[in-house]
Coordinates of C-alpha atoms and ligand atoms in Angstrom, one line a residue:
M1 CA 2.6 -24.8 20.2
R2 CA -0.5 -22.6 20.3
P3 CA 0.7 -19.0 20.9
P4 CA -0.6 -17.3 24.0
R5 CA -3.9 -15.4 23.5
G6 CA -3.3 -12.0 21.9
T7 CA 0.3 -12.8 20.8
T8 CA -0.3 -11.6 17.3
G9 CA -2.6 -9.2 18.8
G10 CA -5.1 -6.5 18.7
T11 CA -8.1 -5.8 16.6
T12 CA -6.2 -3.5 14.1
G13 CA -5.5 -6.2 11.5
E14 CA -2.4 -7.1 9.7
I15 CA -0.4 -4.6 7.8
P16 CA -0.5 -5.5 4.0
D17 CA 2.7 -6.7 2.5
G18 CA 4.8 -4.4 0.3
Q19 CA 3.2 -5.7 -2.9
A20 CA -0.3 -5.1 -1.7
L21 CA 0.5 -1.5 -0.6
A22 CA 2.2 -0.9 -4.0
D23 CA -1.0 -2.2 -5.8
R24 CA -3.2 0.1 -3.7
F25 CA -0.9 3.0 -4.5
R26 CA -1.1 2.3 -8.2
N27 CA -4.9 2.1 -8.0
A28 CA -5.1 5.4 -6.1
F29 CA -2.6 7.5 -8.0
G30 CA -2.3 5.7 -11.4
H31 CA 1.4 4.9 -11.2
A32 CA 3.8 2.7 -9.2
P33 CA 5.6 4.0 -6.0
E34 CA 9.3 4.6 -6.1
G35 CA 9.7 2.9 -2.7
I36 CA 8.2 2.0 0.6
W37 CA 9.4 3.2 4.0
S38 CA 8.4 2.0 7.4
A39 CA 8.5 3.4 10.9
P40 CA 7.4 1.6 14.1
G41 CA 5.3 2.7 17.0
R42 CA 6.8 2.6 20.5
V43 CA 6.1 1.5 24.0
N44 CA 7.8 3.3 26.9
L45 CA 9.4 0.8 29.3
I46 CA 10.0 3.6 31.9
G47 CA 10.6 7.4 32.0
E48 CA 7.3 9.2 31.7
H49 CA 6.9 13.0 31.2
T50 CA 10.6 13.3 31.7
D51 CA 11.5 14.0 28.0
Y52 CA 10.3 17.6 28.0
N53 CA 12.0 18.1 31.3
D54 CA 15.4 17.4 29.7
G55 CA 15.4 14.0 31.5
F56 CA 15.9 10.4 30.7
V57 CA 13.6 7.9 28.9
L58 CA 13.8 4.2 28.1
P59 CA 11.3 3.3 25.3
F60 CA 11.5 0.6 22.7
A61 CA 10.3 0.5 19.1
I62 CA 7.6 -2.2 18.6
D63 CA 6.7 -4.7 15.9
R64 CA 3.7 -2.5 14.9
S65 CA 4.4 0.0 12.2
T66 CA 3.3 2.6 9.6
R67 CA 4.4 2.1 6.1
V68 CA 4.3 4.8 3.4
A69 CA 4.6 4.2 -0.4
V70 CA 5.9 7.3 -2.2
R71 CA 6.5 8.6 -5.7
R72 CA 7.9 12.0 -6.5
R73 CA 5.8 14.3 -8.8
Q74 CA 6.9 16.8 -11.4
D75 CA 5.1 19.7 -9.7
R76 CA 5.1 21.0 -6.1
R77 CA 2.0 19.2 -4.9
V78 CA 2.0 16.8 -2.0
R79 CA -0.9 14.4 -2.0
V80 CA -1.4 12.2 1.1
L81 CA -3.8 9.3 1.3
S82 CA -4.2 6.6 3.9
T83 CA -5.9 3.2 4.1
F84 CA -7.3 4.2 7.5
D85 CA -9.1 7.5 6.6
S86 CA -11.1 8.7 3.7
S87 CA -10.5 7.5 0.2
T88 CA -9.8 11.1 -1.1
P89 CA -6.2 12.3 -0.9
V90 CA -5.5 15.5 1.0
S91 CA -3.5 17.8 -1.2
A92 CA -1.2 20.7 -0.4
D93 CA 1.3 22.8 -2.4
T94 CA 4.8 23.0 -0.9
S95 CA 5.2 26.6 -1.9
G96 CA 2.3 27.8 0.2
L97 CA 2.0 25.2 3.0
R98 CA 1.0 26.8 6.4
P99 CA 0.4 25.0 9.7
D100 CA -3.1 26.4 9.9
D101 CA -4.1 24.9 6.6
V102 CA -3.9 21.3 7.8
S103 CA -6.1 19.2 10.1
G104 CA -7.0 15.6 10.9
W105 CA -4.5 12.8 10.4
S106 CA -2.9 14.6 7.4
A107 CA -1.4 17.1 9.9
Y108 CA 1.2 14.5 10.7
P109 CA 2.7 13.9 7.2
L110 CA 2.0 17.4 6.0
G111 CA 3.4 18.7 9.3
V112 CA 6.6 16.8 8.5
V113 CA 6.7 18.3 5.0
W114 CA 6.2 21.8 6.5
S115 CA 8.9 21.1 9.1
M116 CA 11.3 20.0 6.5
L117 CA 10.6 23.1 4.4
Q118 CA 11.3 25.2 7.5
A119 CA 14.7 23.4 7.9
G120 CA 15.6 24.5 4.4
V121 CA 15.0 21.2 2.6
D122 CA 13.8 21.5 -1.0
V123 CA 10.9 19.1 -0.7
P124 CA 9.7 17.8 -4.0
G125 CA 6.0 17.2 -4.9
M126 CA 5.0 13.7 -3.9
D127 CA 2.2 11.2 -3.8
M128 CA 2.1 9.3 -0.5
L129 CA -0.1 6.4 0.6
F130 CA 0.1 5.5 4.3
D131 CA -0.9 2.2 6.0
S132 CA -0.6 1.4 9.7
N133 CA -1.2 -1.3 12.2
V134 CA -0.2 0.8 15.2
P135 CA -3.5 1.2 17.2
V136 CA -4.6 4.8 17.3
G137 CA -5.1 6.5 20.7
A138 CA -3.6 3.6 22.6
G139 CA -0.5 5.4 23.8
L140 CA 1.8 3.5 21.3
S141 CA 2.7 6.5 19.2
S142 CA 0.7 5.9 16.1
S143 CA 1.3 9.6 15.3
A144 CA 5.1 9.4 15.6
A145 CA 5.1 6.3 13.4
I146 CA 3.4 8.4 10.7
E147 CA 5.7 11.3 11.2
C148 CA 8.9 9.1 11.1
A149 CA 7.8 7.1 8.1
A150 CA 7.2 10.4 6.3
A151 CA 10.4 11.9 7.6
V152 CA 12.7 9.0 6.4
A153 CA 11.0 8.9 3.0
V154 CA 11.2 12.7 2.4
N155 CA 14.7 12.8 3.7
E156 CA 15.8 10.2 1.1
L157 CA 13.7 11.5 -1.8
A158 CA 14.7 15.1 -1.3
G159 CA 18.4 14.1 -0.9
A160 CA 18.4 16.0 2.4
A161 CA 20.8 13.6 4.3
L162 CA 19.5 14.8 7.7
S163 CA 20.7 12.7 10.6
S164 CA 18.4 10.6 12.8
S165 CA 18.7 13.2 15.6
E166 CA 17.7 16.0 13.1
L167 CA 14.7 13.9 11.9
V168 CA 13.6 13.5 15.5
L169 CA 13.4 17.3 15.8
I170 CA 11.6 17.5 12.4
G171 CA 9.0 15.1 13.7
Q172 CA 8.7 16.9 17.1
R173 CA 8.3 20.3 15.3
A174 CA 5.5 18.8 13.2
E175 CA 3.7 17.6 16.3
N176 CA 4.3 20.8 18.3
D177 CA 3.7 23.5 15.7
V178 CA 1.3 21.8 13.2
V179 CA -0.7 19.2 15.2
G180 CA -0.5 21.5 18.3
A181 CA 0.6 18.9 20.9
P182 CA 3.4 20.2 23.2
T183 CA 5.2 16.8 23.3
G184 CA 8.9 16.0 23.8
I185 CA 11.3 13.9 21.7
M186 CA 10.8 10.4 23.1
D187 CA 8.4 9.0 20.6
Q188 CA 10.2 10.1 17.4
S189 CA 13.6 9.0 19.0
A190 CA 12.2 5.5 19.7
S191 CA 10.7 5.2 16.2
L192 CA 13.9 6.4 14.4
L193 CA 16.6 4.8 16.6
G194 CA 15.0 1.5 17.8
A195 CA 16.6 -1.8 17.2
A196 CA 15.4 -5.4 17.5
G197 CA 16.0 -6.8 21.0
S198 CA 16.9 -3.4 22.4
A199 CA 15.4 -0.5 24.3
V200 CA 16.6 3.1 23.5
F201 CA 18.1 4.9 26.5
L202 CA 17.9 8.6 25.7
D203 CA 19.3 11.6 27.5
C204 CA 16.8 14.2 26.3
Q205 CA 19.0 17.1 27.3
S206 CA 22.0 16.2 25.0
Q207 CA 19.9 13.9 22.7
H208 CA 22.6 11.3 23.3
A209 CA 21.1 7.8 22.7
E210 CA 22.3 4.3 23.6
L211 CA 20.8 0.9 22.7
V212 CA 20.2 -1.1 25.9
P213 CA 19.8 -4.9 25.3
L214 CA 16.3 -6.0 26.3
D215 CA 16.2 -9.8 26.0
L216 CA 12.7 -10.4 27.3
A217 CA 12.3 -13.8 25.5
G218 CA 15.6 -15.1 26.9
T219 CA 14.2 -14.5 30.4
G220 CA 10.8 -16.1 29.7
L221 CA 9.1 -12.7 29.8
V222 CA 6.7 -11.1 27.4
A223 CA 5.8 -7.4 27.0
Q224 CA 2.0 -7.5 27.3
I225 CA 0.1 -4.4 26.3
I226 CA -3.3 -3.7 27.8
D227 CA -5.1 -1.1 25.7
T228 CA -7.8 0.3 28.0
K229 CA -9.6 1.8 25.0
V230 CA -9.8 5.0 26.9
S231 CA -8.7 7.5 24.3
H232 CA -6.7 10.5 25.0
S233 CA -5.4 13.5 23.0
H234 CA -2.2 15.4 23.9
A235 CA -3.2 18.4 21.9
T236 CA -5.7 19.3 24.6
G237 CA -6.0 19.3 28.4
G238 CA -4.0 17.3 30.9
Y239 CA -0.7 16.8 29.1
A240 CA -0.2 20.5 28.5
D241 CA -1.2 21.3 32.0
R242 CA 1.4 18.9 33.4
R243 CA 4.1 20.3 31.2
A244 CA 3.2 23.8 32.4
S245 CA 3.4 22.7 36.1
C246 CA 6.8 21.3 35.5
E247 CA 8.0 24.5 33.8
R248 CA 6.5 26.6 36.6
G249 CA 8.2 24.4 39.2
A250 CA 11.6 24.7 37.5
A251 CA 11.2 28.5 37.2
E252 CA 10.3 28.9 40.9
L253 CA 13.4 26.9 41.8
G254 CA 15.5 29.1 39.6
L255 CA 16.3 26.2 37.2
S256 CA 16.1 26.2 33.4
S257 CA 14.6 22.6 33.6
L258 CA 13.9 20.0 36.2
R259 CA 17.0 18.1 35.1
G260 CA 18.9 20.5 37.3
L261 CA 17.1 19.2 40.5
P262 CA 18.8 16.2 42.1
P263 CA 16.9 13.9 44.4
S264 CA 18.8 15.5 47.3
G265 CA 17.3 18.9 46.4
L266 CA 13.7 17.7 46.9
A267 CA 13.4 18.5 50.6
Q268 CA 14.4 22.1 50.0
A269 CA 12.0 22.3 46.9
E270 CA 9.2 21.2 49.1
G271 CA 9.5 24.3 51.2
V272 CA 9.4 26.5 48.1
L273 CA 6.7 25.0 45.9
D274 CA 3.0 24.7 46.5
E275 CA 1.9 21.1 47.4
E276 CA 0.6 20.1 44.0
T277 CA 3.5 21.5 42.0
F278 CA 5.9 19.8 44.4
R279 CA 4.3 16.4 43.7
R280 CA 4.6 17.0 39.9
V281 CA 8.3 17.9 40.4
R282 CA 8.9 14.9 42.7
H283 CA 7.5 12.5 40.0
V284 CA 9.9 13.9 37.4
V285 CA 13.0 13.8 39.7
T286 CA 12.3 10.3 41.0
E287 CA 11.3 9.0 37.5
N288 CA 14.7 10.1 36.2
E289 CA 16.3 8.1 39.0
R290 CA 14.2 5.1 38.1
V291 CA 15.2 5.2 34.4
Q292 CA 18.9 5.2 35.3
R293 CA 18.4 2.5 37.9
T294 CA 16.5 0.4 35.3
C295 CA 19.4 0.6 32.9
Q296 CA 21.8 -0.5 35.7
V297 CA 19.6 -3.4 36.7
L298 CA 19.1 -4.5 33.1
A299 CA 22.9 -4.5 32.7
T300 CA 23.7 -6.4 35.9
Q301 CA 20.7 -8.6 36.5
G302 CA 18.5 -8.6 33.4
P303 CA 14.8 -7.8 32.8
S304 CA 13.4 -10.2 35.5
A305 CA 14.8 -7.8 38.1
I306 CA 13.2 -4.5 36.9
G307 CA 9.6 -5.2 38.1
E308 CA 9.7 -3.1 41.2
L309 CA 11.0 -0.1 39.3
L310 CA 8.0 -0.4 36.9
D311 CA 5.6 -0.7 39.8
A312 CA 7.1 2.3 41.6
S313 CA 6.8 4.3 38.3
H314 CA 3.1 3.6 38.1
L315 CA 2.5 4.7 41.7
S316 CA 4.3 7.9 41.1
M317 CA 2.2 8.6 38.0
R318 CA -1.0 7.7 39.8
D319 CA -0.4 9.6 43.0
D320 CA 2.2 12.4 42.3
F321 CA 1.7 13.2 38.7
E322 CA -2.0 12.2 38.6
I323 CA -2.1 11.0 35.0
S324 CA -3.5 7.6 35.5
C325 CA -7.2 6.6 35.3
P326 CA -9.3 3.9 36.9
E327 CA -9.0 1.6 33.9
L328 CA -5.2 1.9 33.9
D329 CA -5.0 1.3 37.6
L330 CA -7.2 -1.8 37.3
A331 CA -5.2 -3.2 34.4
V332 CA -1.9 -2.7 36.3
D333 CA -3.3 -4.3 39.6
V334 CA -4.9 -7.3 37.9
A335 CA -1.7 -8.0 35.8
R336 CA 0.4 -7.8 38.9
N337 CA -1.9 -10.1 40.9
L338 CA -2.0 -12.7 38.1
G339 CA 1.8 -12.9 37.9
A340 CA 3.3 -10.0 35.9
I341 CA 6.6 -9.1 37.5
G342 CA 6.0 -5.4 37.0
A343 CA 3.4 -3.2 35.3
R344 CA 2.8 0.5 34.7
M345 CA 0.8 2.8 32.5
T346 CA 2.8 3.9 29.5
G347 CA 2.8 7.0 27.4
G348 CA 1.3 10.4 28.1
G349 CA -1.5 9.1 30.3
F350 CA -5.2 9.9 30.8
G351 CA -6.0 6.7 29.0
G352 CA -4.2 4.6 26.5
S353 CA -2.2 1.5 27.5
A354 CA -0.4 -0.2 30.3
I355 CA 2.6 -2.4 29.8
A356 CA 3.0 -5.6 31.9
L357 CA 6.2 -7.7 31.9
T358 CA 4.5 -11.1 32.1
P359 CA 6.0 -14.6 32.4
V360 CA 5.1 -16.3 29.1
D361 CA 3.1 -19.0 30.9
R362 CA 0.9 -16.3 32.6
V363 CA 0.0 -14.3 29.5
D364 CA -3.3 -16.1 29.0
A365 CA -4.2 -15.8 32.7
V366 CA -3.5 -12.1 32.7
H367 CA -5.5 -11.7 29.5
D368 CA -8.6 -13.4 30.8
A369 CA -8.4 -11.8 34.3
V370 CA -8.1 -8.3 32.9
V371 CA -11.0 -8.8 30.4
D372 CA -13.1 -10.2 33.3
A373 CA -12.2 -7.4 35.7
F374 CA -13.1 -4.8 33.1
G375 CA -16.4 -6.5 32.5
H376 CA -17.2 -6.4 36.2
A377 CA -16.3 -2.8 36.4
S378 CA -18.5 -2.0 33.3
F379 CA -15.4 -0.7 31.5
E380 CA -15.1 -1.0 27.8
V381 CA -13.6 -4.3 26.6
P382 CA -9.8 -3.9 26.6
D383 CA -7.5 -5.1 23.9
L384 CA -4.5 -7.2 25.1
F385 CA -1.6 -8.1 22.8
T386 CA 2.1 -8.6 23.1
V387 CA 4.9 -6.6 21.4
Q388 CA 8.6 -7.2 20.8
P389 CA 11.5 -4.7 20.7
A390 CA 11.8 -4.1 17.0
E391 CA 13.8 -2.3 14.4
G392 CA 13.5 1.5 13.8
A393 CA 12.5 3.5 10.7
R394 CA 13.9 2.4 7.4
R395 CA 13.3 1.8 3.7
V396 CA 11.7 -1.6 3.2
S397 CA 11.5 -1.7 -0.6
Ligands
LIG1 C1 3.7 11.4 24.9 C2 4.6 12.4 24.3 C3 6.1 12.1 24.7 C4 6.2 12.0 26.2 C5 5.1 11.0 26.7 C6 5.1 11.0 28.2 O1 3.9 10.1 24.3 O2 4.5 12.4 22.9 O3 6.9 13.2 24.2 O4 6.1 13.2 26.8 O5 3.8 11.4 26.3 O6 6.3 10.4 28.7

């Protein structure tokens, strides 16, 4: 049977197999790698901008990943190279590595090395070659995939034996202190803890995680990603601004985080906060409820019954949190009109992707209608592809 359009997906190409990556490593560095590690990107099913508010999230790791081939060196130099950037390695010395010294994509792996050093890990010198088929800037955590691939590789080669929860914080620290994006722990948690056929329910206050079965195929549904091609950066602008609003709202309510505000407290909060801050707070409080409700509905009725929760999440992000954009709204509307059972923007917002849960026999129709609608609106040509809940970070050879 012909797969639905975009099933193998995207314009980013196939990730080379382990042998091809090892060959490229040998060509670049003159010796064979010791091993290859892999970490996936993620899509968030529901629970947006709740992670840094000590709330709940429900992402899943996807079948798009970053791989890194690594060999330890005798000296203290770390050389990082990628197949998606320049052909010259970026080199740093572990004894003098400082956050200000790194920039560009190498801030992700070198940020992890720095973060490991800060945690007291004796990081050896290494040569590292990265490859990835997670689309960049699409809201699918290409950055967390790089960080987590680096983190699991360094953890093993340094003999550090850090737990997955500790590696999540290593990755987050790289992102916050080296890359400069004030993000939470959702992306690294999904990449490190994901499992095939499951979503990861995470309580970001306790870091307690549970795998939640997400049998989309068994229900005739497909997770269809609509990459609007509107690129975003969480190191600048809106993301940090929303985080600041949430922190201000919590402080004005006398709370250490918005996790402390139950839905029943919203009416009183409305009298205390200014109108805009109240809407930001309302998004977070209601989104936490939607995540918990989604888990309950998945357990009792399965994926075909969560569509309304996804739709409500999108409206809350569009109207209360104001992180959507015309392209994302159009993608969501068209997908819903053509038969998706639920759709929402996913990730940090201001661009990136939407996720639609689409019946398998409607995937082509949604694909064509979204491409047409974007054409009529004179938006850039979107990229549509499907993803599956996949395994988390691990050594692959
Ligand atoms: C980005 C951040 C995450 C999270 C989401 C929004 O992906 O990296 O920590 O805040 O945005 O839910």
